[in-house]
Tab-separated table of C-alpha atoms in Angstrom:
chain	number	residue	atom	x	y	z
A	1	MET	CA	0.000	0.000	0.000
A	2	ALA	CA	1.015	3.625	-0.431
A	3	GLY	CA	2.159	4.262	3.133
A	4	THR	CA	-0.355	5.747	5.539
A	5	LYS	CA	-1.976	8.027	2.988
A	6	ALA	CA	-5.684	7.276	2.524
A	7	LEU	CA	-6.467	5.561	-0.739
A	8	LEU	CA	-9.086	6.897	-3.114
A	9	MET	CA	-12.051	4.477	-3.036
A	10	LEU	CA	-14.304	4.387	-6.092
A	11	GLU	CA	-17.899	3.201	-6.199
A	12	ASN	CA	-20.176	2.024	-8.987
A	13	PHE	CA	-22.813	4.451	-10.284
A	14	ILE	CA	-26.098	2.628	-10.804
A	15	ASP	CA	-29.583	4.135	-11.104
A	16	GLY	CA	-28.281	7.543	-10.081
A	17	LYS	CA	-26.665	6.279	-6.868
A	18	PHE	CA	-23.108	5.521	-5.809
A	19	LEU	CA	-22.953	1.948	-4.556
A	20	PRO	CA	-20.055	0.165	-2.834
A	21	CYS	CA	-18.799	-3.225	-3.992
A	22	SER	CA	-18.017	-6.349	-2.001
A	23	SER	CA	-14.457	-6.544	-3.360
A	24	TYR	CA	-11.899	-4.138	-4.829
A	25	ILE	CA	-8.751	-4.178	-6.941
A	26	ASP	CA	-5.696	-1.947	-6.655
A	27	SER	CA	-4.971	0.837	-9.126
A	28	TYR	CA	-1.435	2.200	-9.453
A	29	ASP	CA	0.027	5.652	-10.048
A	30	PRO	CA	2.141	5.027	-13.187
A	31	SER	CA	4.633	7.735	-12.253
A	32	THR	CA	5.541	6.152	-8.890
A	33	GLY	CA	4.457	2.520	-9.094
A	34	GLU	CA	2.468	2.981	-5.878
A	35	VAL	CA	-1.121	1.977	-5.187
A	36	TYR	CA	-3.190	5.128	-4.821
A	37	CYS	CA	-6.727	4.028	-5.639
A	38	ARG	CA	-9.077	1.070	-5.185
A	39	VAL	CA	-11.521	0.164	-7.934
A	40	PRO	CA	-14.663	-1.978	-7.539
A	41	ASN	CA	-14.124	-5.564	-8.675
A	42	SER	CA	-17.668	-5.858	-9.961
A	43	GLY	CA	-19.324	-8.828	-11.614
A	44	LYS	CA	-22.638	-10.204	-12.865
A	45	ASP	CA	-24.728	-8.879	-9.976
A	46	GLU	CA	-23.662	-5.294	-10.551
A	47	ILE	CA	-24.204	-5.600	-14.305
A	48	GLU	CA	-27.652	-7.069	-13.699
A	49	ALA	CA	-28.569	-4.117	-11.477
A	50	ALA	CA	-27.199	-1.602	-13.993
A	51	VAL	CA	-29.027	-3.158	-16.952
A	52	LYS	CA	-32.274	-3.227	-14.935
A	53	ALA	CA	-31.872	0.474	-14.120
A	54	ALA	CA	-31.079	1.312	-17.741
A	55	ARG	CA	-34.091	-0.643	-19.043
A	56	GLU	CA	-36.434	1.091	-16.619
A	57	ALA	CA	-35.058	4.531	-17.540
A	58	PHE	CA	-35.240	3.892	-21.282
A	59	PRO	CA	-38.954	4.648	-21.958
A	60	GLY	CA	-38.810	8.054	-20.292
A	61	TRP	CA	-35.443	9.100	-21.732
A	62	SER	CA	-36.150	7.899	-25.282
A	63	SER	CA	-39.468	9.762	-25.326
A	64	ARG	CA	-37.755	13.084	-24.679
A	65	SER	CA	-37.355	15.300	-27.706
A	66	PRO	CA	-33.941	15.746	-29.323
A	67	GLN	CA	-34.038	19.345	-28.108
A	68	GLU	CA	-34.481	18.239	-24.495
A	69	ARG	CA	-31.695	15.688	-24.734
A	70	SER	CA	-29.481	18.299	-26.388
A	71	ARG	CA	-29.986	20.659	-23.442
A	72	VAL	CA	-28.970	17.893	-21.035
A	73	LEU	CA	-25.762	17.138	-22.929
A	74	ASN	CA	-24.866	20.818	-23.011
A	75	GLN	CA	-25.405	21.059	-19.272
A	76	VAL	CA	-23.053	18.127	-18.658
A	77	ALA	CA	-20.504	19.790	-20.955
A	78	ASP	CA	-20.745	23.026	-18.959
A	79	LEU	CA	-20.205	21.220	-15.656
A	80	LEU	CA	-17.238	19.320	-17.060
A	81	GLU	CA	-15.673	22.471	-18.460
A	82	GLN	CA	-16.052	24.213	-15.106
A	83	SER	CA	-14.075	21.340	-13.538
A	84	LEU	CA	-11.460	21.104	-16.299
A	85	GLU	CA	-8.408	21.542	-14.086
A	86	GLU	CA	-9.612	19.031	-11.511
A	87	PHE	CA	-10.292	16.453	-14.217
A	88	ALA	CA	-6.974	17.129	-15.955
A	89	GLN	CA	-5.048	16.593	-12.718
A	90	ALA	CA	-6.886	13.327	-12.098
A	91	GLU	CA	-6.454	12.057	-15.666
A	92	SER	CA	-2.723	12.786	-15.629
A	93	LYS	CA	-2.184	11.019	-12.306
A	94	ASP	CA	-4.330	8.025	-13.203
A	95	GLN	CA	-3.030	7.388	-16.737
A	96	GLY	CA	0.552	8.697	-16.556
A	97	LYS	CA	0.155	11.234	-19.374
A	98	THR	CA	1.544	14.726	-18.993
A	99	LEU	CA	-0.662	17.236	-17.231
A	100	ALA	CA	-0.205	19.560	-20.198
A	101	LEU	CA	-1.701	16.975	-22.567
A	102	ALA	CA	-4.629	16.273	-20.260
A	103	ARG	CA	-5.311	20.017	-20.010
A	104	THR	CA	-5.078	20.727	-23.712
A	105	MET	CA	-6.416	17.536	-25.311
A	106	ASP	CA	-8.156	14.949	-23.113
A	107	ILE	CA	-10.531	17.069	-21.045
A	108	PRO	CA	-11.294	19.770	-23.656
A	109	ARG	CA	-12.109	17.035	-26.170
A	110	SER	CA	-14.348	15.327	-23.592
A	111	VAL	CA	-16.245	18.609	-23.233
A	112	GLN	CA	-16.417	18.922	-27.008
A	113	ASN	CA	-17.818	15.403	-27.341
A	114	PHE	CA	-20.913	16.340	-25.328
A	115	ARG	CA	-21.350	19.654	-27.132
A	116	PHE	CA	-20.798	18.143	-30.564
A	117	PHE	CA	-23.457	15.465	-30.172
A	118	ALA	CA	-25.778	17.923	-28.415
A	119	SER	CA	-25.696	19.888	-31.646
A	120	SER	CA	-25.626	17.054	-34.180
A	121	ILE	CA	-28.716	15.337	-32.738
A	122	LEU	CA	-30.746	18.365	-33.860
A	123	HIS	CA	-29.784	18.096	-37.530
A	124	HIS	CA	-30.512	14.535	-38.633
A	125	THR	CA	-33.189	14.161	-41.300
A	126	SER	CA	-35.313	11.247	-42.457
A	127	GLU	CA	-36.232	10.108	-45.962
A	128	CYS	CA	-39.600	10.243	-47.690
A	129	THR	CA	-40.678	8.944	-51.103
A	130	GLN	CA	-44.042	8.769	-52.824
A	131	MET	CA	-45.625	6.137	-55.119
A	132	ASP	CA	-48.580	8.072	-56.479
A	133	HIS	CA	-49.603	5.290	-58.861
A	134	LEU	CA	-50.175	2.996	-55.864
A	135	GLY	CA	-51.435	5.706	-53.539
A	136	CYS	CA	-48.602	5.127	-51.121
A	137	MET	CA	-46.114	7.248	-49.258
A	138	HIS	CA	-42.975	5.775	-47.678
A	139	TYR	CA	-40.910	7.394	-44.961
A	140	THR	CA	-38.214	6.386	-42.507
A	141	VAL	CA	-37.836	6.979	-38.806
A	142	ARG	CA	-34.939	6.202	-36.506
A	143	ALA	CA	-35.472	4.930	-33.007
A	144	PRO	CA	-32.983	4.385	-30.176
A	145	VAL	CA	-31.915	0.766	-29.773
A	146	GLY	CA	-32.306	0.418	-25.997
A	147	VAL	CA	-29.548	-0.312	-23.481
A	148	ALA	CA	-26.114	0.370	-24.982
A	149	GLY	CA	-23.090	-1.465	-23.591
A	150	LEU	CA	-20.008	0.756	-23.789
A	151	ILE	CA	-16.455	-0.457	-23.123
A	152	SER	CA	-13.644	2.102	-23.240
A	153	PRO	CA	-9.831	1.770	-22.995
A	154	TRP	CA	-7.131	3.132	-20.693
A	155	ASN	CA	-5.101	5.326	-23.058
A	156	LEU	CA	-7.559	8.241	-23.425
A	157	PRO	CA	-9.915	7.390	-20.564
A	158	LEU	CA	-12.467	10.214	-20.397
A	159	TYR	CA	-11.939	11.326	-24.012
A	160	LEU	CA	-13.023	7.940	-25.433
A	161	LEU	CA	-15.645	7.179	-22.779
A	162	THR	CA	-17.496	10.421	-23.534
A	163	TRP	CA	-17.090	9.777	-27.284
A	164	LYS	CA	-19.400	6.794	-26.645
A	165	ILE	CA	-21.715	8.079	-23.903
A	166	ALA	CA	-22.566	11.356	-25.650
A	167	PRO	CA	-23.917	9.929	-28.944
A	168	ALA	CA	-25.596	7.010	-27.188
A	169	ILE	CA	-27.717	9.158	-24.873
A	170	ALA	CA	-28.159	11.910	-27.473
A	171	ALA	CA	-29.917	9.348	-29.668
A	172	GLY	CA	-32.200	8.354	-26.775
A	173	ASN	CA	-30.504	5.206	-25.519
A	174	THR	CA	-29.611	4.463	-21.935
A	175	VAL	CA	-26.160	3.073	-21.201
A	176	VAL	CA	-24.142	0.716	-19.048
A	177	ALA	CA	-20.483	1.668	-19.397
A	178	LYS	CA	-17.338	-0.144	-18.318
A	179	PRO	CA	-14.149	1.941	-18.242
A	180	SER	CA	-10.758	0.252	-17.997
A	181	GLU	CA	-9.966	-0.921	-14.485
A	182	LEU	CA	-6.536	0.703	-14.955
A	183	THR	CA	-7.978	4.200	-15.420
A	184	SER	CA	-11.332	4.544	-13.687
A	185	VAL	CA	-11.005	7.792	-11.745
A	186	THR	CA	-12.281	10.358	-14.268
A	187	ALA	CA	-15.217	8.091	-15.184
A	188	TRP	CA	-16.129	8.023	-11.482
A	189	MET	CA	-15.736	11.818	-11.327
A	190	LEU	CA	-18.007	12.164	-14.355
A	191	CYS	CA	-20.683	10.335	-12.375
A	192	THR	CA	-20.627	13.136	-9.814
A	193	LEU	CA	-21.382	15.613	-12.611
A	194	LEU	CA	-24.217	13.452	-13.918
A	195	ASP	CA	-25.516	13.353	-10.365
A	196	LYS	CA	-25.341	17.155	-10.107
A	197	ALA	CA	-26.983	17.548	-13.490
A	198	GLY	CA	-29.990	15.568	-12.320
A	199	PHE	CA	-31.512	18.191	-10.057
A	200	PRO	CA	-34.615	20.073	-11.256
A	201	HIS	CA	-33.815	23.222	-13.195
A	202	PRO	CA	-34.837	26.291	-11.130
A	203	ALA	CA	-35.309	28.521	-14.170
A	204	SER	CA	-38.529	26.978	-15.460
A	205	CYS	CA	-41.725	26.595	-13.408
A	206	LEU	CA	-43.326	24.804	-16.346
A	207	GLN	CA	-40.531	22.241	-16.354
A	208	ARG	CA	-40.932	21.672	-12.636
A	209	GLN	CA	-44.674	21.262	-13.010
A	210	LYS	CA	-44.165	18.602	-15.657
A	211	GLY	CA	-41.572	16.858	-13.536
A	212	ALA	CA	-38.851	17.417	-16.136
A	213	THR	CA	-35.272	17.853	-15.059
A	214	ALA	CA	-32.448	19.740	-16.643
A	215	GLY	CA	-30.027	16.890	-16.186
A	216	VAL	CA	-29.498	13.187	-16.620
A	217	PRO	CA	-32.267	11.146	-14.950
A	218	PRO	CA	-31.311	8.154	-12.781
A	219	GLY	CA	-30.624	5.027	-14.802
A	220	VAL	CA	-29.812	6.781	-18.065
A	221	VAL	CA	-26.053	6.501	-17.492
A	222	ASN	CA	-24.747	3.660	-15.337
A	223	ILE	CA	-21.013	3.053	-14.878
A	224	VAL	CA	-19.771	-0.259	-13.524
A	225	PHE	CA	-16.091	-0.705	-12.720
A	226	GLY	CA	-14.015	-3.857	-12.885
A	227	THR	CA	-12.088	-6.209	-15.130
A	228	GLY	CA	-12.891	-7.457	-18.611
A	229	PRO	CA	-13.307	-11.135	-17.688
A	230	ARG	CA	-15.798	-10.277	-14.928
A	231	VAL	CA	-17.650	-7.078	-15.825
A	232	GLY	CA	-16.939	-6.903	-19.549
A	233	GLU	CA	-18.060	-10.454	-20.271
A	234	ALA	CA	-21.175	-10.069	-18.121
A	235	LEU	CA	-22.116	-6.913	-20.024
A	236	VAL	CA	-21.405	-8.315	-23.484
A	237	SER	CA	-23.261	-11.560	-22.710
A	238	HIS	CA	-26.348	-9.909	-21.263
A	239	PRO	CA	-29.385	-10.727	-23.440
A	240	GLU	CA	-31.011	-7.351	-22.749
A	241	VAL	CA	-28.064	-5.289	-24.022
A	242	PRO	CA	-28.613	-5.260	-27.816
A	243	LEU	CA	-25.645	-3.084	-28.732
A	244	ILE	CA	-21.943	-3.043	-27.824
A	245	SER	CA	-19.460	-0.274	-28.624
A	246	PHE	CA	-15.876	-1.245	-27.835
A	247	THR	CA	-12.508	0.432	-28.223
A	248	GLY	CA	-9.458	-1.673	-27.442
A	249	SER	CA	-7.395	-4.625	-28.597
A	250	GLN	CA	-8.128	-7.139	-31.332
A	251	PRO	CA	-8.020	-10.240	-29.036
A	252	THR	CA	-10.656	-8.668	-26.772
A	253	ALA	CA	-12.748	-7.781	-29.826
A	254	GLU	CA	-12.635	-11.419	-30.949
A	255	ARG	CA	-13.968	-12.485	-27.548
A	256	ILE	CA	-16.714	-9.835	-27.696
A	257	THR	CA	-17.734	-11.078	-31.134
A	258	GLN	CA	-17.979	-14.666	-29.864
A	259	LEU	CA	-20.082	-13.712	-26.841
A	260	SER	CA	-22.338	-11.402	-28.880
A	261	ALA	CA	-23.021	-13.818	-31.726
A	262	PRO	CA	-25.811	-15.839	-30.022
A	263	HIS	CA	-27.733	-12.586	-29.434
A	264	CYS	CA	-27.059	-10.957	-32.857
A	265	LYS	CA	-25.968	-7.736	-31.166
A	266	LYS	CA	-25.004	-4.598	-33.055
A	267	LEU	CA	-21.239	-4.168	-32.755
A	268	SER	CA	-18.907	-1.215	-33.217
A	269	LEU	CA	-15.274	-2.268	-32.744
A	270	GLU	CA	-12.497	0.338	-32.883
A	271	LEU	CA	-9.258	-1.614	-32.601
A	272	GLY	CA	-5.543	-1.131	-33.047
A	273	GLY	CA	-3.266	0.060	-35.794
A	274	LYS	CA	0.220	-0.300	-37.215
A	275	ASN	CA	0.183	3.105	-38.776
A	276	PRO	CA	2.669	4.091	-41.515
A	277	ALA	CA	4.082	7.510	-42.242
A	278	ILE	CA	5.280	7.783	-45.847
A	279	ILE	CA	7.808	10.552	-46.398
A	280	PHE	CA	8.645	11.374	-50.003
A	281	GLU	CA	11.788	13.196	-51.119
A	282	ASP	CA	9.853	16.419	-51.786
A	283	ALA	CA	8.439	16.578	-48.229
A	284	ASN	CA	8.925	19.725	-46.191
A	285	LEU	CA	11.154	18.273	-43.471
A	286	ASP	CA	10.924	21.403	-41.323
A	287	GLU	CA	7.238	20.605	-40.851
A	288	CYS	CA	7.422	16.839	-41.255
A	289	ILE	CA	10.024	16.026	-38.591
A	290	PRO	CA	8.438	17.712	-35.548
A	291	ALA	CA	5.006	16.434	-36.599
A	292	THR	CA	6.325	12.872	-37.026
A	293	VAL	CA	8.083	12.970	-33.644
A	294	ARG	CA	4.744	13.976	-32.156
A	295	SER	CA	2.802	11.363	-34.126
A	296	SER	CA	5.233	8.679	-32.939
A	297	PHE	CA	5.529	9.544	-29.248
A	298	ALA	CA	2.522	11.636	-28.147
A	299	ASN	CA	0.881	10.227	-25.014
A	300	GLN	CA	3.884	7.853	-24.686
A	301	GLY	CA	2.917	6.336	-28.040
A	302	GLU	CA	-0.243	5.029	-26.366
A	303	ILE	CA	-2.680	6.238	-29.018
A	304	CYS	CA	-4.107	3.868	-31.617
A	305	LEU	CA	-3.355	6.527	-34.260
A	306	CYS	CA	0.345	6.876	-33.436
A	307	THR	CA	2.949	6.322	-36.153
A	308	SER	CA	5.033	3.188	-35.643
A	309	ARG	CA	6.439	2.604	-39.158
A	310	ILE	CA	8.200	5.460	-40.939
A	311	PHE	CA	8.996	4.890	-44.617
A	312	VAL	CA	11.475	7.460	-45.981
A	313	GLN	CA	12.484	7.788	-49.634
A	314	LYS	CA	16.132	6.769	-50.037
A	315	SER	CA	17.396	10.097	-51.393
A	316	ILE	CA	16.549	11.847	-48.096
A	317	TYR	CA	16.779	8.869	-45.719
A	318	THR	CA	20.139	9.797	-44.139
A	319	GLU	CA	19.197	13.439	-43.610
A	320	PHE	CA	15.772	12.563	-42.237
A	321	LEU	CA	17.120	9.975	-39.807
A	322	LYS	CA	19.765	12.335	-38.438
A	323	ARG	CA	17.297	15.161	-37.876
A	324	PHE	CA	14.572	12.856	-36.581
A	325	VAL	CA	16.851	11.303	-33.943
A	326	GLU	CA	18.045	14.766	-32.888
A	327	ALA	CA	14.448	15.950	-32.501
A	328	THR	CA	13.455	12.794	-30.636
A	329	ARG	CA	16.254	13.254	-28.104
A	330	LYS	CA	14.830	16.698	-27.298
A	331	TRP	CA	11.575	15.135	-26.142
A	332	LYS	CA	11.834	15.179	-22.386
A	333	VAL	CA	10.511	12.242	-20.389
A	334	GLY	CA	9.465	13.408	-16.943
A	335	ILE	CA	6.894	13.249	-14.195
A	336	PRO	CA	3.440	14.107	-15.562
A	337	SER	CA	3.250	17.387	-13.626
A	338	ASP	CA	6.512	18.682	-15.139
A	339	PRO	CA	5.512	21.502	-17.535
A	340	LEU	CA	8.611	20.815	-19.648
A	341	ALA	CA	7.882	17.091	-20.075
A	342	SER	CA	6.830	15.895	-23.525
A	343	MET	CA	6.086	12.371	-22.281
A	344	GLY	CA	4.982	10.903	-18.987
A	345	ALA	CA	4.783	7.313	-17.750
A	346	LEU	CA	3.397	4.247	-19.485
A	347	ILE	CA	0.208	2.804	-18.068
A	348	SER	CA	1.537	-0.183	-16.081
A	349	LYS	CA	4.592	-2.223	-15.208
A	350	ALA	CA	3.357	-5.118	-17.356
A	351	HIS	CA	2.838	-2.865	-20.353
A	352	LEU	CA	6.263	-1.265	-19.911
A	353	GLU	CA	7.888	-4.686	-19.955
A	354	LYS	CA	5.904	-5.645	-23.039
A	355	VAL	CA	7.064	-2.548	-24.922
A	356	ARG	CA	10.673	-3.091	-23.832
A	357	SER	CA	10.478	-6.698	-25.054
A	358	TYR	CA	9.937	-5.464	-28.610
A	359	VAL	CA	13.179	-3.475	-28.463
A	360	LYS	CA	15.015	-6.553	-27.190
A	361	ARG	CA	13.608	-8.659	-30.010
A	362	ALA	CA	14.623	-6.043	-32.576
A	363	LEU	CA	18.177	-6.104	-31.240
A	364	ALA	CA	18.203	-9.895	-31.421
A	365	GLU	CA	17.239	-9.623	-35.093
A	366	GLY	CA	20.193	-7.330	-35.814
A	367	ALA	CA	18.405	-3.983	-35.736
A	368	GLN	CA	20.045	-0.759	-34.584
A	369	ILE	CA	18.700	1.433	-31.777
A	370	TRP	CA	19.552	5.084	-32.469
A	371	CYS	CA	18.176	6.637	-29.310
A	372	GLY	CA	16.066	5.758	-26.316
A	373	GLU	CA	15.821	2.364	-24.638
A	374	GLY	CA	19.251	0.940	-23.780
A	375	VAL	CA	21.098	3.815	-25.475
A	376	ASP	CA	20.346	6.990	-23.518
A	377	LYS	CA	20.023	7.552	-19.795
A	378	LEU	CA	16.667	8.215	-18.232
A	379	ASN	CA	16.847	10.869	-15.488
A	380	LEU	CA	13.998	10.840	-12.994
A	381	PRO	CA	13.340	12.172	-9.476
A	382	ALA	CA	13.955	9.690	-6.654
A	383	ARG	CA	10.223	9.128	-5.994
A	384	SER	CA	9.642	8.207	-9.640
A	385	GLN	CA	12.445	5.650	-9.951
A	386	ALA	CA	9.852	2.869	-9.642
A	387	GLY	CA	7.537	4.525	-12.166
A	388	TYR	CA	6.803	3.109	-15.607
A	389	PHE	CA	8.911	5.443	-17.724
A	390	MET	CA	10.654	4.791	-21.028
A	391	LEU	CA	12.566	7.018	-23.438
A	392	PRO	CA	11.271	7.503	-26.998
A	393	THR	CA	13.079	4.901	-29.074
A	394	VAL	CA	14.024	4.880	-32.776
A	395	ILE	CA	14.871	1.595	-34.543
A	396	THR	CA	16.452	1.071	-37.999
A	397	ASP	CA	17.880	-1.824	-40.035
A	398	ILE	CA	14.787	-3.890	-39.488
A	399	LYS	CA	12.884	-6.113	-41.902
A	400	ASP	CA	9.248	-5.584	-42.820
A	401	GLU	CA	8.501	-9.086	-41.485
A	402	SER	CA	9.802	-8.272	-37.994
A	403	CYS	CA	7.283	-8.195	-35.157
A	404	CYS	CA	8.266	-4.565	-34.580
A	405	MET	CA	7.009	-3.792	-38.095
A	406	THR	CA	3.856	-5.924	-38.003
A	407	GLU	CA	2.515	-5.912	-34.427
A	408	GLU	CA	1.011	-3.032	-32.494
A	409	ILE	CA	3.566	-2.072	-29.827
A	410	PHE	CA	1.462	0.758	-28.328
A	411	GLY	CA	4.424	2.525	-26.780
A	412	PRO	CA	7.146	5.085	-27.578
A	413	VAL	CA	8.852	2.951	-30.233
A	414	THR	CA	9.008	3.645	-33.969
A	415	CYS	CA	10.891	2.046	-36.873
A	416	VAL	CA	12.467	4.039	-39.734
A	417	VAL	CA	13.093	2.250	-43.031
A	418	PRO	CA	13.998	3.402	-46.583
A	419	PHE	CA	12.031	2.907	-49.799
A	420	ASP	CA	12.579	3.538	-53.505
A	421	SER	CA	9.327	3.999	-55.409
A	422	GLU	CA	5.730	5.027	-54.835
A	423	GLU	CA	4.378	1.627	-55.885
A	424	GLU	CA	6.791	-0.188	-53.582
A	425	VAL	CA	5.965	1.831	-50.494
A	426	ILE	CA	2.216	1.490	-50.990
A	427	GLU	CA	2.568	-2.292	-51.125
A	428	ARG	CA	4.783	-2.367	-48.039
A	429	ALA	CA	2.584	0.029	-46.071
A	430	ASN	CA	-0.468	-2.147	-46.801
A	431	ASN	CA	1.319	-5.400	-45.950
A	432	VAL	CA	0.046	-5.674	-42.358
A	433	LYS	CA	-3.233	-6.899	-40.922
A	434	TYR	CA	-4.172	-3.439	-39.627
A	435	GLY	CA	-5.625	-0.486	-41.526
A	436	LEU	CA	-6.469	2.316	-39.140
A	437	ALA	CA	-4.495	5.433	-40.084
A	438	ALA	CA	-1.655	6.595	-42.323
A	439	THR	CA	0.270	9.799	-42.948
A	440	VAL	CA	1.679	10.980	-46.283
A	441	TRP	CA	4.245	13.754	-46.600
A	442	SER	CA	4.761	15.257	-50.068
A	443	SER	CA	4.430	18.597	-51.851
A	444	ASN	CA	3.124	16.832	-54.990
A	445	VAL	CA	-0.669	17.174	-54.867
A	446	GLY	CA	-1.258	14.488	-57.486
A	447	ARG	CA	0.893	12.015	-55.555
A	448	VAL	CA	-0.877	12.831	-52.301
A	449	HIS	CA	-4.249	11.948	-53.814
A	450	ARG	CA	-2.942	8.834	-55.578
A	451	VAL	CA	-1.258	7.392	-52.527
A	452	ALA	CA	-4.082	8.264	-50.150
A	453	LYS	CA	-6.556	6.457	-52.396
A	454	LYS	CA	-4.435	3.275	-52.541
A	455	LEU	CA	-3.583	3.006	-48.846
A	456	GLN	CA	-5.699	0.512	-46.929
A	457	SER	CA	-6.478	2.860	-44.049
A	458	GLY	CA	-9.669	4.293	-42.653
A	459	LEU	CA	-7.946	7.650	-42.166
A	460	VAL	CA	-5.160	9.252	-44.188
A	461	TRP	CA	-3.549	12.505	-43.102
A	462	THR	CA	-1.419	14.360	-45.652
A	463	ASN	CA	1.210	16.842	-44.473
A	464	CYS	CA	-0.337	16.843	-40.983
A	465	TRP	CA	-1.407	14.497	-38.198
A	466	LEU	CA	-4.373	14.146	-35.853
A	467	ILE	CA	-6.487	16.942	-37.267
A	468	ARG	CA	-10.020	15.672	-36.709
A	469	GLU	CA	-13.356	16.717	-38.162
A	470	LEU	CA	-15.893	15.080	-35.872
A	471	ASN	CA	-18.641	15.126	-38.500
A	472	LEU	CA	-16.683	12.728	-40.709
A	473	PRO	CA	-16.283	8.948	-40.237
A	474	PHE	CA	-13.632	7.611	-37.866
A	475	GLY	CA	-12.564	3.968	-37.924
A	476	GLY	CA	-10.356	1.403	-39.605
A	477	MET	CA	-10.188	-1.335	-42.215
A	478	LYS	CA	-9.138	-4.977	-41.907
A	479	SER	CA	-8.212	-5.931	-38.321
A	480	SER	CA	-8.499	-2.328	-37.167
A	481	GLY	CA	-12.180	-2.698	-36.541
A	482	ILE	CA	-15.784	-2.797	-37.678
A	483	GLY	CA	-17.910	0.278	-38.187
A	484	ARG	CA	-17.317	4.009	-38.041
A	485	GLU	CA	-17.869	6.772	-35.500
A	486	GLY	CA	-18.790	10.405	-36.177
A	487	ALA	CA	-21.909	12.549	-36.451
A	488	LYS	CA	-23.939	10.498	-38.935
A	489	ASP	CA	-22.146	7.200	-38.345
A	490	SER	CA	-22.605	7.264	-34.571
A	491	TYR	CA	-26.252	8.274	-34.969
A	492	ASP	CA	-26.827	5.388	-37.379
A	493	PHE	CA	-25.131	2.947	-35.010
A	494	PHE	CA	-27.013	4.029	-31.906
A	495	THR	CA	-30.402	3.898	-33.650
A	496	GLU	CA	-32.456	1.394	-35.652
A	497	ILE	CA	-34.019	2.483	-38.931
A	498	LYS	CA	-37.624	1.706	-39.694
A	499	THR	CA	-39.429	2.116	-43.025
A	500	ILE	CA	-43.111	2.986	-42.790
A	501	THR	CA	-45.506	2.733	-45.750
A	502	VAL	CA	-48.860	4.501	-45.642
A	503	LYS	CA	-51.533	3.802	-48.260
A	504	HIS	CA	-54.058	6.578	-48.636
């Protein structure tokens, strides 16, 4: 235990109430390796209670107008924004990311998720056609599905949890959500905001007379904490949860698919990537190099969109590598609260060892490590010596068939390899089982369009990285997932379409 300091104790949030659990699991501060929090080790009973609450809340919530639900989402966004610093501090401590990143990306984007879907729910239209010769009119309506099961990962905890909760409840569903047991704190804190948002709105006597509230009614959002084998499987297997949205690893997605198959559930699976950056000889290296350092090592490389294979045209390979390694060495690894730190700690001791094992395997295959793990010294304060830190690492002289070039490492490790022609690099970039994201760097507009069209990736950034338009589809090809997320895509997923024919 972490000395005599009191541990943070989380509780499940079911039917608008915080409920203790009969057993708990330890959660660690990645920057110190110390236990600082205890998370409910929930199971089937808690899921059963949460699904019951969500089912009972569904008729009332789904019958609210889009305008009413939009107001609720905006209220939650306002409360979250007012607590931005508190949430950023908690997210940084719980996940290991830098406080600066949590302040500027994770929590602001979580606020934006609620506001975005609060707006988008007001602008969906239905279709109508007429068959005058038969005296018929056809039109479509969309209805919420029911209880949505939401499972979110540990790398962007609140960011990706709200990316699921917001569209689900905006469309009129109720939800049972399971955050990662490794990063549960901000999900628990969000419950306190949902609780606050549930009080009657003092501004409207008419609302009070009708019994309407300005916030989230009990049972609409339920959050149950615990592990995948206990809570996740109970949620996915539940016959009264018709829809599952999951972000995480491919092996877990395979298990979810197996458990969901007997119930024919709707599935949205956003999985991993082995994302290439393709850098042509006419690329602007002054822009490309800092952006590619960021795309490789942001959030300790623990983003599914991070670059882990860098293909550089041979004529500029030597120059690029030299400048890229120099820029990488300037990325400071430090405690998350350090304002000068570019990277914080990895999520867990087990994950750190996994990432390090890839570097060891690369060395065994004859690869060269230019900077980072095993080459440079990591300087940390005494209290953080047991933390899960690792330097950003650059590998060269590695074959395309190596595990470092084919498997998702999900850490601060990237491989740099040369290529000759456009056709060659497209084939090599596509020669993995994943197809989530890719980046192309070139000043040739025709080449940019050609290459982007041929890459087997759900997203292609050209001369930039991680610029998102939330209206447009997000998701991957091949083993990177099933389905898309975004304004229209999320609305389609969280609703069922019905065609109605009226003969007059």
